[in-house]
Short mmCIF file of C-alpha atoms and ligand atoms in Angstrom, two decimals:
data_model
loop_
_atom_site.label_atom_id
_atom_site.label_comp_id
_atom_site.label_asym_id
_atom_site.label_seq_id
_atom_site.Cartn_x
_atom_site.Cartn_y
_atom_site.Cartn_z
CA UNK D 127 -17.95 12.04 -16.89
CA UNK D 128 -14.25 12.87 -17.24
CA UNK D 129 -12.44 13.96 -14.11
CA UNK D 130 -10.84 17.40 -13.95
CA UNK D 131 -7.11 16.83 -14.34
CA UNK D 132 -4.34 18.90 -12.82
CA UNK D 133 -0.68 18.36 -13.61
CA UNK D 134 1.34 19.02 -10.46
CA UNK D 135 4.50 17.31 -11.67
CA UNK D 136 6.60 20.31 -12.62
CA UNK D 137 5.43 22.81 -10.03
CA UNK D 138 2.72 22.89 -7.36
CA UNK D 139 -0.32 24.64 -8.72
CA UNK D 140 -1.93 25.87 -5.51
CA UNK D 141 -4.90 27.31 -7.38
CA UNK D 142 -5.81 23.85 -8.65
CA UNK D 143 -5.15 22.19 -5.29
CA UNK D 144 -7.64 24.74 -3.86
CA UNK D 145 -10.19 23.63 -6.46
CA UNK D 146 -9.62 20.00 -5.52
CA UNK D 147 -10.03 20.97 -1.83
CA UNK D 148 -13.38 22.56 -2.73
CA UNK D 149 -14.46 19.23 -4.24
CA UNK D 150 -13.55 17.53 -0.95
CA UNK D 151 -15.64 20.09 0.95
CA UNK D 152 -18.58 19.48 -1.42
CA UNK D 153 -18.48 15.75 -0.64
CA UNK D 154 -16.84 14.66 -3.89
CA UNK D 155 -13.88 12.35 -4.46
CA UNK D 156 -10.33 13.42 -5.34
CA UNK D 157 -7.46 11.29 -6.62
CA UNK D 158 -4.21 12.56 -5.09
CA UNK D 159 -0.61 11.45 -4.59
CA UNK D 160 0.97 10.66 -1.25
CA UNK D 161 4.57 9.59 -0.63
CA UNK D 162 3.40 5.94 -0.51
CA UNK D 163 0.83 5.38 -3.30
CA UNK D 164 -2.04 7.40 -4.80
CA UNK D 165 -5.14 7.77 -2.66
CA UNK D 166 -8.80 8.16 -3.55
CA UNK D 167 -9.99 10.63 -0.94
CA UNK D 168 -13.16 12.07 0.54
CA UNK D 169 -14.11 14.20 3.53
CA UNK D 170 -13.70 11.72 6.41
CA UNK D 171 -16.56 13.42 8.30
CA UNK D 172 -19.08 12.97 5.47
CA UNK D 173 -20.69 9.55 5.56
CA UNK D 174 -22.20 9.81 2.09
CA UNK D 175 -18.91 10.92 0.50
CA UNK D 176 -17.03 8.07 2.19
CA UNK D 177 -19.61 5.53 0.99
CA UNK D 178 -18.83 6.65 -2.56
CA UNK D 179 -15.19 5.60 -2.08
CA UNK D 180 -16.35 2.05 -1.34
CA UNK D 181 -18.50 2.10 -4.47
CA UNK D 182 -15.73 3.54 -6.70
CA UNK D 183 -13.27 0.86 -5.57
CA UNK D 184 -15.69 -2.03 -5.16
CA UNK D 185 -14.25 -2.30 -1.64
CA UNK D 186 -15.76 -4.58 1.02
CA UNK D 187 -17.70 -2.56 3.62
CA UNK D 188 -15.88 -4.25 6.49
CA UNK D 189 -12.45 -3.02 5.35
CA UNK D 190 -11.82 0.29 7.16
CA UNK D 191 -10.17 3.35 5.63
CA UNK D 192 -7.16 5.30 6.84
CA UNK D 193 -7.86 8.90 7.90
CA UNK D 194 -5.25 11.36 6.59
CA UNK D 195 -4.54 14.49 8.64
CA UNK D 196 -2.25 17.50 8.29
CA UNK D 197 -1.93 18.52 11.95
CA UNK D 198 -2.30 17.15 15.47
CA UNK D 199 -5.42 19.18 16.16
CA UNK D 200 -7.26 16.93 13.73
CA UNK D 201 -5.97 13.86 15.61
CA UNK D 202 -7.11 15.25 18.96
CA UNK D 203 -10.67 15.55 17.67
CA UNK D 204 -10.73 11.82 16.98
CA UNK D 205 -8.56 10.30 19.72
CA UNK D 206 -8.24 11.32 23.38
CA UNK D 207 -5.63 9.15 25.01
CA UNK D 208 -2.38 9.10 23.07
CA UNK D 209 0.03 6.77 24.88
CA UNK D 210 3.72 7.63 25.42
CA UNK D 211 4.81 5.13 22.73
CA UNK D 212 2.26 6.52 20.27
CA UNK D 213 3.55 10.02 21.04
CA UNK D 214 7.11 8.95 20.30
CA UNK D 215 6.03 7.31 17.05
CA UNK D 216 4.28 10.52 16.00
CA UNK D 217 7.34 12.63 16.82
CA UNK D 218 9.71 10.31 15.00
CA UNK D 219 7.76 9.25 11.93
CA UNK D 220 5.11 11.89 11.15
CA UNK D 221 4.64 13.29 8.64
CA UNK D 222 5.49 10.06 6.89
CA UNK D 223 4.46 6.55 5.85
CA UNK D 224 3.24 5.25 9.23
CA UNK D 225 -0.43 4.59 10.05
CA UNK D 226 -1.23 4.26 13.73
CA UNK D 227 -4.38 2.42 14.83
CA UNK D 228 -5.77 4.39 17.79
CA UNK D 229 -8.73 3.78 20.09
CA UNK D 230 -11.51 6.14 19.00
CA UNK D 231 -13.09 8.61 21.41
CA UNK D 232 -16.37 7.20 22.66
CA UNK D 233 -18.11 9.97 20.75
CA UNK D 234 -15.80 11.07 17.99
CA UNK D 235 -16.54 12.88 14.76
CA UNK D 236 -15.70 10.06 12.36
CA UNK D 237 -18.69 8.15 10.95
CA UNK D 238 -18.73 4.38 11.42
CA UNK D 239 -18.51 3.73 7.70
CA UNK D 240 -14.86 4.94 7.79
CA UNK D 241 -13.82 2.51 10.51
CA UNK D 242 -16.14 -0.34 9.48
CA UNK D 243 -17.77 -0.05 12.94
CA UNK D 244 -14.54 -0.83 14.80
CA UNK D 245 -13.74 0.96 18.05
CA UNK D 246 -10.37 1.89 16.54
CA UNK D 247 -9.34 4.26 13.77
CA UNK D 248 -6.23 4.29 11.56
CA UNK D 249 -4.64 7.73 11.19
CA UNK D 250 -1.68 8.95 9.16
CA UNK D 251 -0.07 12.31 8.42
CA UNK D 252 1.38 12.17 4.91
CA UNK D 253 4.55 14.07 4.01
CA UNK D 254 3.83 14.52 0.30
CA UNK D 255 3.41 18.25 -0.31
CA UNK D 256 0.34 17.89 -2.57
CA UNK D 257 -1.39 15.64 -0.03
CA UNK D 258 -0.52 18.02 2.81
CA UNK D 259 -1.83 21.05 0.94
CA UNK D 260 -5.03 19.25 -0.08
CA UNK D 261 -5.83 18.32 3.54
CA UNK D 262 -4.78 21.69 4.95
CA UNK D 263 -6.73 23.68 2.36
CA UNK D 264 -9.89 21.64 2.73
CA UNK D 265 -9.50 21.96 6.51
CA UNK D 266 -10.82 18.42 6.85
CA UNK D 267 -9.41 14.98 7.64
CA UNK D 268 -9.47 12.95 4.42
CA UNK D 269 -10.37 9.26 4.37
CA UNK D 270 -8.41 7.65 1.57
CA UNK D 271 -7.62 4.09 0.61
CA UNK D 272 -5.17 3.22 -2.15
CA UNK D 273 -6.36 4.35 -5.58
CA UNK D 274 -7.13 1.12 -7.38
CA UNK D 275 -10.10 -1.11 -7.95
CA UNK D 276 -10.11 -3.54 -4.99
CA UNK D 277 -7.91 -6.56 -5.54
CA UNK D 278 -5.75 -4.82 -8.18
CA UNK D 279 -2.23 -3.53 -7.54
CA UNK D 280 -2.18 -0.05 -5.94
CA UNK D 281 -1.56 2.96 -8.16
CA UNK D 282 1.85 4.59 -8.04
CA UNK D 283 1.36 6.81 -11.10
CA UNK D 284 -1.76 8.27 -12.67
CA UNK D 285 -1.14 6.58 -16.07
CA UNK D 286 -1.51 3.18 -14.38
CA UNK D 287 -4.91 3.85 -12.79
CA UNK D 288 -6.64 6.45 -14.93
CA UNK D 289 -8.51 3.86 -16.98
CA UNK D 290 -10.07 2.27 -13.88
CA UNK D 291 -10.81 5.48 -11.95
CA UNK D 292 -11.44 8.28 -14.49
CA UNK D 293 -14.99 9.53 -14.13
CA UNK D 294 -15.34 8.06 -10.65
CA UNK D 295 -13.60 11.06 -9.05
CA UNK D 296 -14.18 14.78 -9.54
CA UNK D 297 -10.56 15.85 -9.57
CA UNK D 298 -7.22 14.19 -10.36
CA UNK D 299 -4.06 15.72 -8.90
CA UNK D 300 -1.17 14.22 -10.85
CA UNK D 301 2.10 14.44 -8.91
CA UNK D 302 4.06 11.96 -11.04
CA UNK D 303 5.45 8.69 -9.63
CA UNK D 304 5.08 8.30 -5.86
CA UNK D 305 8.37 8.22 -3.92
CA UNK D 306 7.98 4.97 -2.01
CA UNK D 307 5.62 2.88 -4.14
CA UNK D 308 4.21 0.71 -1.32
CA UNK D 309 1.42 1.57 1.11
CA UNK D 310 2.12 2.80 4.65
CA UNK D 311 3.27 0.63 7.53
CA UNK D 312 0.18 -0.03 9.68
CA UNK D 313 0.81 -0.58 13.40
CA UNK D 314 -1.08 -0.84 16.65
CA UNK D 315 0.41 -0.23 20.06
CA UNK D 316 -0.65 -2.77 22.69
CA UNK D 317 0.70 -1.64 26.09
CA UNK D 318 4.47 -1.53 25.53
CA UNK D 319 4.48 -3.59 22.36
CA UNK D 320 4.09 -2.52 18.74
CA UNK D 321 2.25 -4.91 16.42
CA UNK D 322 2.93 -4.56 12.70
CA UNK D 323 -0.34 -5.26 10.87
CA UNK D 324 0.97 -4.27 7.46
CA UNK D 325 4.69 -3.74 6.77
CA UNK D 326 5.84 -0.71 4.79
CA UNK D 327 8.67 1.75 4.39
CA UNK D 328 8.94 2.29 8.17
CA UNK D 329 10.59 -1.01 9.02
CA UNK D 330 10.49 -3.31 12.03
CA UNK D 331 14.10 -2.33 12.70
CA UNK D 332 13.13 1.37 12.85
CA UNK D 333 10.16 0.67 15.14
CA UNK D 334 12.48 -1.23 17.49
CA UNK D 335 14.13 2.11 18.23
CA UNK D 336 10.85 3.19 19.86
CA UNK D 337 9.63 0.03 21.63
CA UNK D 338 11.64 -2.96 22.85
CA UNK D 339 9.06 -5.40 21.60
CA UNK D 340 7.89 -5.25 17.98
CA UNK D 341 5.82 -8.14 16.66
CA UNK D 342 4.98 -8.91 13.06
CA UNK D 343 1.40 -10.18 12.89
CA UNK D 344 1.29 -13.79 11.70
CA UNK D 345 -0.93 -12.82 8.76
CA UNK D 346 1.70 -10.48 7.31
CA UNK D 347 3.30 -13.49 5.66
CA UNK D 348 0.86 -16.28 6.57
CA UNK D 349 -2.39 -17.15 4.91
CA UNK D 350 -5.69 -16.37 6.65
CA UNK D 351 -7.72 -19.52 7.31
CA UNK D 352 -11.44 -19.53 6.66
CA UNK D 353 -13.38 -17.85 9.52
CA UNK D 354 -10.14 -16.87 11.30
CA UNK D 355 -10.24 -13.57 13.22
CA UNK D 356 -7.73 -11.03 11.91
CA UNK D 357 -6.22 -7.93 13.53
CA UNK D 358 -6.78 -5.84 10.40
CA UNK D 359 -9.69 -6.56 8.04
CA UNK D 360 -7.58 -5.83 4.94
CA UNK D 361 -5.58 -9.02 5.64
CA UNK D 362 -8.50 -11.18 4.55
CA UNK D 363 -8.79 -9.90 1.02
CA UNK D 364 -7.20 -10.80 -2.28
CA UNK D 365 -4.71 -8.07 -3.07
CA UNK D 366 -2.26 -6.69 -5.59
CA UNK D 367 -2.96 -9.57 -7.95
CA UNK D 368 -2.53 -9.80 -11.71
CA UNK D 369 -4.85 -12.25 -13.50
CA UNK D 370 -1.84 -14.24 -14.71
CA UNK D 371 -0.60 -16.98 -12.40
CA UNK D 372 2.46 -15.86 -10.44
CA UNK D 373 4.99 -17.68 -8.29
CA UNK D 374 7.58 -16.25 -5.94
CA UNK D 375 10.87 -18.06 -5.32
CA UNK D 376 13.34 -17.07 -2.63
CA UNK D 377 16.58 -18.36 -1.18
CA UNK D 378 19.22 -16.63 0.90
CA UNK D 379 21.69 -18.59 -1.16
CA UNK D 380 21.97 -16.69 -4.43
CA UNK D 381 23.13 -19.59 -6.60
CA UNK D 382 20.29 -21.81 -5.30
CA UNK D 383 17.82 -18.99 -6.02
CA UNK D 384 19.03 -18.58 -9.59
CA UNK D 385 19.12 -22.32 -10.33
CA UNK D 386 15.60 -22.85 -8.92
CA UNK D 387 14.19 -20.02 -11.05
CA UNK D 388 15.98 -21.49 -14.08
CA UNK D 389 14.68 -25.02 -13.28
CA UNK D 390 11.09 -23.80 -13.13
CA UNK D 391 11.62 -21.88 -16.39
CA UNK D 392 13.10 -24.95 -18.13
CA UNK D 393 10.31 -27.28 -16.99
CA UNK D 394 7.65 -24.96 -18.34
CA UNK D 395 9.49 -24.31 -21.58
CA UNK D 396 9.71 -28.07 -22.13
CA UNK D 397 5.93 -28.16 -21.93
CA UNK D 398 5.82 -25.32 -24.50
CA UNK D 399 4.61 -22.89 -21.89
CA UNK D 400 5.59 -19.24 -21.72
CA UNK D 401 7.38 -17.79 -18.73
CA UNK D 402 8.16 -14.25 -17.66
CA UNK D 403 10.81 -13.75 -14.98
CA UNK D 404 10.87 -10.66 -12.76
CA UNK D 405 14.34 -10.42 -11.27
CA UNK D 406 16.59 -7.96 -9.51
CA UNK D 407 19.00 -6.06 -11.73
CA UNK D 408 22.11 -7.85 -10.50
CA UNK D 409 20.74 -11.35 -11.17
CA UNK D 410 18.88 -10.69 -14.40
CA UNK D 411 21.57 -11.80 -16.88
CA UNK D 412 21.78 -15.20 -15.11
CA UNK D 413 18.20 -16.15 -15.89
CA UNK D 414 17.75 -18.39 -18.95
CA UNK D 415 14.30 -17.01 -19.76
CA UNK D 416 14.48 -14.60 -22.71
CA UNK D 417 11.38 -12.90 -21.38
CA UNK D 418 12.58 -11.15 -18.21
CA UNK D 419 12.06 -7.77 -16.56
CA UNK D 420 14.28 -5.79 -14.26
CA UNK D 421 12.57 -5.07 -10.90
CA UNK D 422 15.39 -2.71 -9.82
CA UNK D 423 18.69 -2.93 -8.00
CA UNK D 424 17.96 -1.90 -4.42
CA UNK D 425 14.95 -2.66 -2.20
CA UNK D 426 13.89 0.99 -2.53
CA UNK D 427 13.91 0.71 -6.33
CA UNK D 428 12.03 -2.60 -6.28
CA UNK D 429 9.38 -1.13 -3.93
CA UNK D 430 8.93 1.79 -6.28
CA UNK D 431 8.58 -0.35 -9.42
CA UNK D 432 6.70 -3.42 -8.28
CA UNK D 433 3.07 -2.31 -8.66
CA UNK D 434 3.63 -0.90 -12.14
CA UNK D 435 5.29 -4.18 -13.18
CA UNK D 436 2.48 -6.28 -11.67
CA UNK D 437 -0.03 -4.19 -13.62
CA UNK D 438 1.80 -4.91 -16.89
CA UNK D 439 2.22 -8.66 -16.69
CA UNK D 440 -1.29 -9.49 -17.93
CA UNK D 441 -0.47 -7.91 -21.28
CA UNK D 442 2.34 -10.45 -21.83
CA UNK D 443 0.10 -13.50 -22.25
CA UNK D 444 2.38 -15.89 -20.40
CA UNK D 445 1.49 -19.06 -18.48
CA UNK D 446 3.53 -18.21 -15.40
CA UNK D 447 5.28 -15.17 -13.95
CA UNK D 448 8.23 -16.23 -11.80
CA UNK D 449 9.18 -13.53 -9.31
CA UNK D 450 12.50 -13.39 -7.48
CA UNK D 451 11.84 -12.99 -3.74
CA UNK D 452 13.79 -10.32 -1.87
CA UNK D 453 13.85 -11.70 1.69
CA UNK D 454 12.36 -10.22 4.81
CA UNK D 455 14.98 -7.79 6.10
CA UNK D 456 14.18 -4.07 6.24
CA UNK D 457 11.91 -2.99 3.42
CA UNK D 458 12.09 -6.59 2.11
CA UNK D 459 9.30 -7.58 4.55
CA UNK D 460 6.89 -5.11 2.93
CA UNK D 461 7.81 -6.16 -0.61
CA UNK D 462 7.48 -9.85 0.33
CA UNK D 463 4.07 -9.18 1.95
CA UNK D 464 2.77 -7.63 -1.31
CA UNK D 465 4.34 -10.27 -3.55
CA UNK D 466 2.99 -13.19 -1.51
CA UNK D 467 -0.52 -11.83 -2.07
CA UNK D 468 0.11 -11.05 -5.72
CA UNK D 469 1.13 -14.71 -6.08
CA UNK D 470 -1.91 -15.94 -4.09
CA UNK D 471 0.54 -17.60 -1.63
CA UNK D 472 2.27 -19.56 -4.42
CA UNK D 473 5.65 -19.19 -2.71
CA UNK D 474 8.70 -21.46 -2.67
CA UNK D 475 11.42 -20.82 -0.10
CA UNK D 476 14.59 -22.84 -0.68
CA UNK D 477 16.81 -23.34 2.39
P1 LIG J 1025 -5.60 0.84 2.06
O1 LIG J 1025 -6.79 1.68 2.32
O2 LIG J 1025 -5.66 0.11 0.79
O3 LIG J 1025 -4.32 1.56 2.26
O4 LIG J 1025 -5.65 -0.20 3.23
C1 LIG J 1025 -5.74 0.25 4.58
C2 LIG J 1025 -5.37 -0.87 5.50
O5 LIG J 1025 -5.43 -0.42 6.85
C3 LIG J 1025 -6.31 -2.05 5.36
O6 LIG J 1025 -5.57 -3.24 5.41
C4 LIG J 1025 -7.20 -1.90 6.58
O7 LIG J 1025 -7.74 -3.12 6.99
C5 LIG J 1025 -6.24 -1.30 7.61
N1 LIG J 1025 -6.96 -0.55 8.63
C6 LIG J 1025 -7.56 0.66 8.53
N2 LIG J 1025 -8.17 1.00 9.67
C7 LIG J 1025 -7.97 -0.01 10.56
C8 LIG J 1025 -8.36 -0.27 11.91
N3 LIG J 1025 -9.10 0.60 12.60
N4 LIG J 1025 -7.96 -1.44 12.47
C9 LIG J 1025 -7.21 -2.32 11.77
N5 LIG J 1025 -6.81 -2.14 10.50
C10 LIG J 1025 -7.18 -1.00 9.88
MG1 LIG J 1026 -5.29 -0.96 -0.88
#
């Protein structure tokens, strides 16, 4: 089966978004853009439809989905006590790339398959116009994880993911490249403290404007030990990873960073091995590897490009991909979190 395709790049085609909304109402899956990455969505109230998302992605049943809403009425049907800090976060960052993990109502309308039986639920109000219209026109909260087969890099444009998802969804809404390119920031408020479970475009620095204490969960950059309990099930899983071996190298000292990347390149070349370097635009001409790709100049550009680049590296047939780390400030934390996983924790930090 080929999915129905709708090009929304030039101009919103409301007629076709209405058709996609009908598919949601019928319990079918729709591929749609958000400002972060593409989502593969289903009616969040329909257990059977949601189960099909897990099948389409090959996603572990214990990894809960984010519920996407278009208004606060939808939130109030799922959650009853919104704390003052949560209220401020909603006012400041919604619609936008922030997922808040709330305590569920004791009897809410969301089936357990969405939340993987947790007593909490992750909710987000996207700002992307196509996403907003899809939710609003279906009149339903939409459960949607990132549109990719589990373990693979998330999809930031339809061309990158169509081969793995075509036929698994009823409707594809193509809105071109997503603005941000990385998934939402996932947070949980614990009394007066905000815990970052997954970093994203809304940074720690921005969250500090709302709560004095903002903690980054230790598993954002650290590896999960076997049988360790995690705050967010998604932390346990292999993510964003090409099949080719990757290594990230970072130093705050730019000349040390460049010489370490060049040393690793030289060592491998001496063993007749092939290397591909992914570097930031400003450093690229300093790398000795002939095979090198530009990740972008700013953190925003790198965030936008990184998943497409990670999806391409397997076609290069190299022995090692050496990736320039970007540090942990601002959006750098989110990029580093994705790259560490893409590299399966093969990460060298030079002081
Ligand atoms: P994705 O669907 O690929 O955007 O991933 C969603 C992320 O949000 C995963 O890492 C989930 O584990 C996390 N998540 C969703 N709901 C919850 C929840 N109730 N508690 C903790 N983490 C959650
Ligand atoms: Mg994902």
